[in-house]
Amino acid sequence: MFHKKRIMMSAYNPETHIPVIRCSICNGEQVAGFQEITTGKFTDICLIKDEKDLIIFRNEYGIRDGQEIKKIY
């Protein structure tokens, strides 16, 4: 009912964006998205509730398992 609409980036370009997880210090909420390298602007994609959501995020955007996803606070 109150789910956030998932924004699908048509082309994830690793030259201009990096995958990150934004974490809340207060309640531990985690949101996966992409951060522009030049400006630092964060675009949220989906809420990460468990490991399954992170796997779906990785698969949708072709992020390899060995590639680290940086956490920002």
PDB file of N, CA and C in Angstrom:
ATOM      1  N   MET A   1       0.805  -1.173   0.000  1.00  0.00           N
ATOM      2  CA  MET A   1       0.000   0.000   0.000  1.00  0.00           C
ATOM      3  C   MET A   1       0.862   1.256   0.000  1.00  0.00           C
ATOM      4  N   PHE A   2       1.889   1.295   0.851  1.00  0.00           N
ATOM      5  CA  PHE A   2       2.739   2.466   0.936  1.00  0.00           C
ATOM      6  C   PHE A   2       4.145   2.177   0.431  1.00  0.00           C
ATOM      7  N   HIS A   3       4.249   1.282  -0.545  1.00  0.00           N
ATOM      8  CA  HIS A   3       5.556   0.943  -1.078  1.00  0.00           C
ATOM      9  C   HIS A   3       6.053   2.047  -1.995  1.00  0.00           C
ATOM     10  N   LYS A   4       7.337   2.302  -1.934  1.00  0.00           N
ATOM     11  CA  LYS A   4       7.921   3.315  -2.801  1.00  0.00           C
ATOM     12  C   LYS A   4       8.076   2.733  -4.199  1.00  0.00           C
ATOM     13  N   LYS A   5       7.733   3.513  -5.186  1.00  0.00           N
ATOM     14  CA  LYS A   5       7.835   3.068  -6.566  1.00  0.00           C
ATOM     15  C   LYS A   5       9.303   2.874  -6.921  1.00  0.00           C
ATOM     16  N   ARG A   6       9.603   1.743  -7.508  1.00  0.00           N
ATOM     17  CA  ARG A   6      10.970   1.429  -7.893  1.00  0.00           C
ATOM     18  C   ARG A   6      11.305   2.166  -9.177  1.00  0.00           C
ATOM     19  N   ILE A   7      12.379   2.950  -9.147  1.00  0.00           N
ATOM     20  CA  ILE A   7      12.835   3.688 -10.321  1.00  0.00           C
ATOM     21  C   ILE A   7      13.841   2.816 -11.048  1.00  0.00           C
ATOM     22  N   MET A   8      13.582   2.539 -12.287  1.00  0.00           N
ATOM     23  CA  MET A   8      14.479   1.689 -13.063  1.00  0.00           C
ATOM     24  C   MET A   8      15.403   2.571 -13.891  1.00  0.00           C
ATOM     25  N   MET A   9      16.683   2.547 -13.559  1.00  0.00           N
ATOM     26  CA  MET A   9      17.654   3.268 -14.377  1.00  0.00           C
ATOM     27  C   MET A   9      17.878   2.425 -15.624  1.00  0.00           C
ATOM     28  N   SER A  10      17.666   3.009 -16.758  1.00  0.00           N
ATOM     29  CA  SER A  10      17.745   2.236 -17.991  1.00  0.00           C
ATOM     30  C   SER A  10      19.155   1.728 -18.249  1.00  0.00           C
ATOM     31  N   ALA A  11      20.135   2.540 -17.961  1.00  0.00           N
ATOM     32  CA  ALA A  11      21.513   2.124 -18.206  1.00  0.00           C
ATOM     33  C   ALA A  11      22.379   2.574 -17.039  1.00  0.00           C
ATOM     34  N   TYR A  12      22.830   1.617 -16.268  1.00  0.00           N
ATOM     35  CA  TYR A  12      23.765   1.908 -15.188  1.00  0.00           C
ATOM     36  C   TYR A  12      25.139   2.035 -15.813  1.00  0.00           C
ATOM     37  N   ASN A  13      25.710   3.215 -15.731  1.00  0.00           N
ATOM     38  CA  ASN A  13      27.013   3.477 -16.332  1.00  0.00           C
ATOM     39  C   ASN A  13      28.057   3.565 -15.225  1.00  0.00           C
ATOM     40  N   PRO A  14      28.926   2.558 -15.090  1.00  0.00           N
ATOM     41  CA  PRO A  14      29.922   2.576 -14.020  1.00  0.00           C
ATOM     42  C   PRO A  14      30.960   3.699 -14.159  1.00  0.00           C
ATOM     43  N   GLU A  15      30.996   4.359 -15.309  1.00  0.00           N
ATOM     44  CA  GLU A  15      31.932   5.476 -15.474  1.00  0.00           C
ATOM     45  C   GLU A  15      31.408   6.744 -14.808  1.00  0.00           C
ATOM     46  N   THR A  16      30.087   6.866 -14.650  1.00  0.00           N
ATOM     47  CA  THR A  16      29.515   8.077 -14.063  1.00  0.00           C
ATOM     48  C   THR A  16      28.814   7.835 -12.730  1.00  0.00           C
ATOM     49  N   HIS A  17      28.464   6.583 -12.402  1.00  0.00           N
ATOM     50  CA  HIS A  17      27.748   6.263 -11.169  1.00  0.00           C
ATOM     51  C   HIS A  17      28.416   5.088 -10.458  1.00  0.00           C
ATOM     52  N   ILE A  18      28.296   5.081  -9.130  1.00  0.00           N
ATOM     53  CA  ILE A  18      28.747   3.935  -8.344  1.00  0.00           C
ATOM     54  C   ILE A  18      27.563   3.430  -7.522  1.00  0.00           C
ATOM     55  N   PRO A  19      27.445   2.105  -7.365  1.00  0.00           N
ATOM     56  CA  PRO A  19      26.356   1.578  -6.534  1.00  0.00           C
ATOM     57  C   PRO A  19      26.686   1.788  -5.062  1.00  0.00           C
ATOM     58  N   VAL A  20      25.711   2.270  -4.301  1.00  0.00           N
ATOM     59  CA  VAL A  20      25.899   2.492  -2.867  1.00  0.00           C
ATOM     60  C   VAL A  20      24.639   2.076  -2.124  1.00  0.00           C
ATOM     61  N   ILE A  21      24.800   1.860  -0.823  1.00  0.00           N
ATOM     62  CA  ILE A  21      23.676   1.622   0.070  1.00  0.00           C
ATOM     63  C   ILE A  21      23.691   2.741   1.095  1.00  0.00           C
ATOM     64  N   ARG A  22      22.599   3.502   1.146  1.00  0.00           N
ATOM     65  CA  ARG A  22      22.482   4.586   2.123  1.00  0.00           C
ATOM     66  C   ARG A  22      21.831   4.005   3.370  1.00  0.00           C
ATOM     67  N   CYS A  23      22.511   4.127   4.509  1.00  0.00           N
ATOM     68  CA  CYS A  23      22.042   3.558   5.766  1.00  0.00           C
ATOM     69  C   CYS A  23      21.656   4.669   6.728  1.00  0.00           C
ATOM     70  N   SER A  24      20.543   4.468   7.417  1.00  0.00           N
ATOM     71  CA  SER A  24      20.106   5.412   8.430  1.00  0.00           C
ATOM     72  C   SER A  24      20.768   5.057   9.759  1.00  0.00           C
ATOM     73  N   ILE A  25      21.305   6.046  10.428  1.00  0.00           N
ATOM     74  CA  ILE A  25      21.927   5.817  11.726  1.00  0.00           C
ATOM     75  C   ILE A  25      20.855   5.569  12.780  1.00  0.00           C
ATOM     76  N   CYS A  26      19.718   6.232  12.655  1.00  0.00           N
ATOM     77  CA  CYS A  26      18.660   6.157  13.671  1.00  0.00           C
ATOM     78  C   CYS A  26      17.943   4.809  13.705  1.00  0.00           C
ATOM     79  N   ASN A  27      17.438   4.377  12.561  1.00  0.00           N
ATOM     80  CA  ASN A  27      16.600   3.178  12.570  1.00  0.00           C
ATOM     81  C   ASN A  27      17.162   2.010  11.769  1.00  0.00           C
ATOM     82  N   GLY A  28      18.311   2.160  11.157  1.00  0.00           N
ATOM     83  CA  GLY A  28      18.943   1.063  10.434  1.00  0.00           C
ATOM     84  C   GLY A  28      18.383   0.794   9.055  1.00  0.00           C
ATOM     85  N   GLU A  29      17.498   1.659   8.558  1.00  0.00           N
ATOM     86  CA  GLU A  29      16.925   1.474   7.225  1.00  0.00           C
ATOM     87  C   GLU A  29      18.022   1.572   6.171  1.00  0.00           C
ATOM     88  N   GLN A  30      17.960   0.699   5.172  1.00  0.00           N
ATOM     89  CA  GLN A  30      18.944   0.686   4.102  1.00  0.00           C
ATOM     90  C   GLN A  30      18.244   0.849   2.760  1.00  0.00           C
ATOM     91  N   VAL A  31      18.778   1.742   1.928  1.00  0.00           N
ATOM     92  CA  VAL A  31      18.237   2.010   0.608  1.00  0.00           C
ATOM     93  C   VAL A  31      19.369   1.861  -0.400  1.00  0.00           C
ATOM     94  N   ALA A  32      19.147   1.026  -1.413  1.00  0.00           N
ATOM     95  CA  ALA A  32      20.149   0.831  -2.459  1.00  0.00           C
ATOM     96  C   ALA A  32      19.901   1.832  -3.578  1.00  0.00           C
ATOM     97  N   GLY A  33      20.985   2.299  -4.168  1.00  0.00           N
ATOM     98  CA  GLY A  33      20.865   3.231  -5.272  1.00  0.00           C
ATOM     99  C   GLY A  33      22.215   3.508  -5.895  1.00  0.00           C
ATOM    100  N   PHE A  34      22.286   4.613  -6.627  1.00  0.00           N
ATOM    101  CA  PHE A  34      23.513   4.983  -7.317  1.00  0.00           C
ATOM    102  C   PHE A  34      23.887   6.418  -6.964  1.00  0.00           C
ATOM    103  N   GLN A  35      25.186   6.641  -6.833  1.00  0.00           N
ATOM    104  CA  GLN A  35      25.703   7.964  -6.526  1.00  0.00           C
ATOM    105  C   GLN A  35      26.549   8.434  -7.700  1.00  0.00           C
ATOM    106  N   GLU A  36      26.285   9.673  -8.136  1.00  0.00           N
ATOM    107  CA  GLU A  36      27.094  10.242  -9.207  1.00  0.00           C
ATOM    108  C   GLU A  36      28.492  10.502  -8.679  1.00  0.00           C
ATOM    109  N   ILE A  37      29.480  10.140  -9.460  1.00  0.00           N
ATOM    110  CA  ILE A  37      30.868  10.297  -9.037  1.00  0.00           C
ATOM    111  C   ILE A  37      31.244  11.768  -8.946  1.00  0.00           C
ATOM    112  N   THR A  38      30.809  12.573  -9.907  1.00  0.00           N
ATOM    113  CA  THR A  38      31.230  13.976  -9.958  1.00  0.00           C
ATOM    114  C   THR A  38      30.521  14.858  -8.939  1.00  0.00           C
ATOM    115  N   THR A  39      29.201  14.685  -8.782  1.00  0.00           N
ATOM    116  CA  THR A  39      28.442  15.577  -7.908  1.00  0.00           C
ATOM    117  C   THR A  39      28.124  14.986  -6.544  1.00  0.00           C
ATOM    118  N   GLY A  40      28.141  13.668  -6.429  1.00  0.00           N
ATOM    119  CA  GLY A  40      27.784  13.023  -5.166  1.00  0.00           C
ATOM    120  C   GLY A  40      26.289  12.875  -4.971  1.00  0.00           C
ATOM    121  N   LYS A  41      25.484  13.221  -5.978  1.00  0.00           N
ATOM    122  CA  LYS A  41      24.032  13.115  -5.876  1.00  0.00           C
ATOM    123  C   LYS A  41      23.624  11.648  -5.824  1.00  0.00           C
ATOM    124  N   PHE A  42      22.742  11.321  -4.856  1.00  0.00           N
ATOM    125  CA  PHE A  42      22.279   9.953  -4.654  1.00  0.00           C
ATOM    126  C   PHE A  42      20.900   9.781  -5.276  1.00  0.00           C
ATOM    127  N   THR A  43      20.729   8.717  -6.054  1.00  0.00           N
ATOM    128  CA  THR A  43      19.426   8.361  -6.622  1.00  0.00           C
ATOM    129  C   THR A  43      19.024   7.031  -6.012  1.00  0.00           C
ATOM    130  N   ASP A  44      17.943   7.041  -5.220  1.00  0.00           N
ATOM    131  CA  ASP A  44      17.536   5.795  -4.572  1.00  0.00           C
ATOM    132  C   ASP A  44      16.739   4.928  -5.538  1.00  0.00           C
ATOM    133  N   ILE A  45      16.937   3.635  -5.418  1.00  0.00           N
ATOM    134  CA  ILE A  45      16.307   2.676  -6.314  1.00  0.00           C
ATOM    135  C   ILE A  45      15.321   1.796  -5.547  1.00  0.00           C
ATOM    136  N   CYS A  46      15.772   1.174  -4.454  1.00  0.00           N
ATOM    137  CA  CYS A  46      14.882   0.277  -3.725  1.00  0.00           C
ATOM    138  C   CYS A  46      15.293   0.159  -2.262  1.00  0.00           C
ATOM    139  N   LEU A  47      14.331  -0.200  -1.441  1.00  0.00           N
ATOM    140  CA  LEU A  47      14.549  -0.440  -0.026  1.00  0.00           C
ATOM    141  C   LEU A  47      15.122  -1.843   0.147  1.00  0.00           C
ATOM    142  N   ILE A  48      16.151  -1.952   0.972  1.00  0.00           N
ATOM    143  CA  ILE A  48      16.768  -3.251   1.240  1.00  0.00           C
ATOM    144  C   ILE A  48      16.291  -3.726   2.610  1.00  0.00           C
ATOM    145  N   LYS A  49      15.383  -4.719   2.605  1.00  0.00           N
ATOM    146  CA  LYS A  49      14.867  -5.250   3.861  1.00  0.00           C
ATOM    147  C   LYS A  49      15.637  -6.488   4.311  1.00  0.00           C
ATOM    148  N   ASP A  50      16.140  -7.245   3.346  1.00  0.00           N
ATOM    149  CA  ASP A  50      16.896  -8.451   3.664  1.00  0.00           C
ATOM    150  C   ASP A  50      17.869  -8.752   2.531  1.00  0.00           C
ATOM    151  N   GLU A  51      18.596  -9.842   2.666  1.00  0.00           N
ATOM    152  CA  GLU A  51      19.611 -10.228   1.685  1.00  0.00           C
ATOM    153  C   GLU A  51      19.008 -10.480   0.307  1.00  0.00           C
ATOM    154  N   LYS A  52      17.766 -10.956   0.269  1.00  0.00           N
ATOM    155  CA  LYS A  52      17.080 -11.238  -0.995  1.00  0.00           C
ATOM    156  C   LYS A  52      16.928  -9.966  -1.829  1.00  0.00           C
ATOM    157  N   ASP A  53      16.569  -8.852  -1.181  1.00  0.00           N
ATOM    158  CA  ASP A  53      16.426  -7.580  -1.886  1.00  0.00           C
ATOM    159  C   ASP A  53      17.753  -7.108  -2.465  1.00  0.00           C
ATOM    160  N   LEU A  54      18.840  -7.334  -1.735  1.00  0.00           N
ATOM    161  CA  LEU A  54      20.164  -6.951  -2.230  1.00  0.00           C
ATOM    162  C   LEU A  54      20.559  -7.790  -3.446  1.00  0.00           C
ATOM    163  N   ILE A  55      20.235  -9.063  -3.423  1.00  0.00           N
ATOM    164  CA  ILE A  55      20.530  -9.943  -4.558  1.00  0.00           C
ATOM    165  C   ILE A  55      19.734  -9.503  -5.787  1.00  0.00           C
ATOM    166  N   ILE A  56      18.471  -9.140  -5.587  1.00  0.00           N
ATOM    167  CA  ILE A  56      17.639  -8.666  -6.702  1.00  0.00           C
ATOM    168  C   ILE A  56      18.232  -7.388  -7.285  1.00  0.00           C
ATOM    169  N   PHE A  57      18.653  -6.461  -6.426  1.00  0.00           N
ATOM    170  CA  PHE A  57      19.267  -5.212  -6.877  1.00  0.00           C
ATOM    171  C   PHE A  57      20.526  -5.499  -7.700  1.00  0.00           C
ATOM    172  N   ARG A  58      21.378  -6.394  -7.197  1.00  0.00           N
ATOM    173  CA  ARG A  58      22.603  -6.748  -7.922  1.00  0.00           C
ATOM    174  C   ARG A  58      22.289  -7.354  -9.290  1.00  0.00           C
ATOM    175  N   ASN A  59      21.307  -8.249  -9.338  1.00  0.00           N
ATOM    176  CA  ASN A  59      20.962  -8.916 -10.595  1.00  0.00           C
ATOM    177  C   ASN A  59      20.355  -7.957 -11.609  1.00  0.00           C
ATOM    178  N   GLU A  60      19.489  -7.046 -11.165  1.00  0.00           N
ATOM    179  CA  GLU A  60      18.831  -6.119 -12.085  1.00  0.00           C
ATOM    180  C   GLU A  60      19.823  -5.186 -12.771  1.00  0.00           C
ATOM    181  N   TYR A  61      20.879  -4.805 -12.066  1.00  0.00           N
ATOM    182  CA  TYR A  61      21.818  -3.824 -12.606  1.00  0.00           C
ATOM    183  C   TYR A  61      23.176  -4.416 -12.958  1.00  0.00           C
ATOM    184  N   GLY A  62      23.308  -5.737 -12.898  1.00  0.00           N
ATOM    185  CA  GLY A  62      24.536  -6.393 -13.334  1.00  0.00           C
ATOM    186  C   GLY A  62      25.737  -6.110 -12.463  1.00  0.00           C
ATOM    187  N   ILE A  63      25.512  -5.972 -11.162  1.00  0.00           N
ATOM    188  CA  ILE A  63      26.614  -5.738 -10.224  1.00  0.00           C
ATOM    189  C   ILE A  63      27.113  -7.103  -9.766  1.00  0.00           C
ATOM    190  N   ARG A  64      28.380  -7.365 -10.022  1.00  0.00           N
ATOM    191  CA  ARG A  64      28.962  -8.670  -9.693  1.00  0.00           C
ATOM    192  C   ARG A  64      29.007  -8.892  -8.184  1.00  0.00           C
ATOM    193  N   ASP A  65      29.005 -10.163  -7.775  1.00  0.00           N
ATOM    194  CA  ASP A  65      29.063 -10.506  -6.350  1.00  0.00           C
ATOM    195  C   ASP A  65      30.351 -10.033  -5.699  1.00  0.00           C
ATOM    196  N   GLY A  66      31.455 -10.060  -6.437  1.00  0.00           N
ATOM    197  CA  GLY A  66      32.731  -9.634  -5.880  1.00  0.00           C
ATOM    198  C   GLY A  66      32.877  -8.126  -5.784  1.00  0.00           C
ATOM    199  N   GLN A  67      32.038  -7.391  -6.493  1.00  0.00           N
ATOM    200  CA  GLN A  67      32.125  -5.934  -6.494  1.00  0.00           C
ATOM    201  C   GLN A  67      31.518  -5.392  -5.201  1.00  0.00           C
ATOM    202  N   GLU A  68      32.296  -4.599  -4.496  1.00  0.00           N
ATOM    203  CA  GLU A  68      31.846  -4.048  -3.223  1.00  0.00           C
ATOM    204  C   GLU A  68      30.833  -2.918  -3.456  1.00  0.00           C
ATOM    205  N   ILE A  69      29.794  -2.897  -2.628  1.00  0.00           N
ATOM    206  CA  ILE A  69      28.836  -1.801  -2.642  1.00  0.00           C
ATOM    207  C   ILE A  69      29.108  -0.968  -1.392  1.00  0.00           C
ATOM    208  N   LYS A  70      29.528   0.252  -1.606  1.00  0.00           N
ATOM    209  CA  LYS A  70      29.900   1.147  -0.506  1.00  0.00           C
ATOM    210  C   LYS A  70      28.668   1.554   0.277  1.00  0.00           C
ATOM    211  N   LYS A  71      28.810   1.685   1.617  1.00  0.00           N
ATOM    212  CA  LYS A  71      27.730   2.164   2.457  1.00  0.00           C
ATOM    213  C   LYS A  71      28.005   3.612   2.844  1.00  0.00           C
ATOM    214  N   ILE A  72      26.961   4.444   2.714  1.00  0.00           N
ATOM    215  CA  ILE A  72      27.078   5.844   3.125  1.00  0.00           C
ATOM    216  C   ILE A  72      26.036   6.090   4.216  1.00  0.00           C
ATOM    217  N   TYR A  73      26.339   7.030   5.108  1.00  0.00           N
ATOM    218  CA  TYR A  73      25.450   7.317   6.239  1.00  0.00           C
ATOM    219  C   TYR A  73      24.945   8.731   6.191  1.00  0.00           C
TER     220      TYR A  73
END
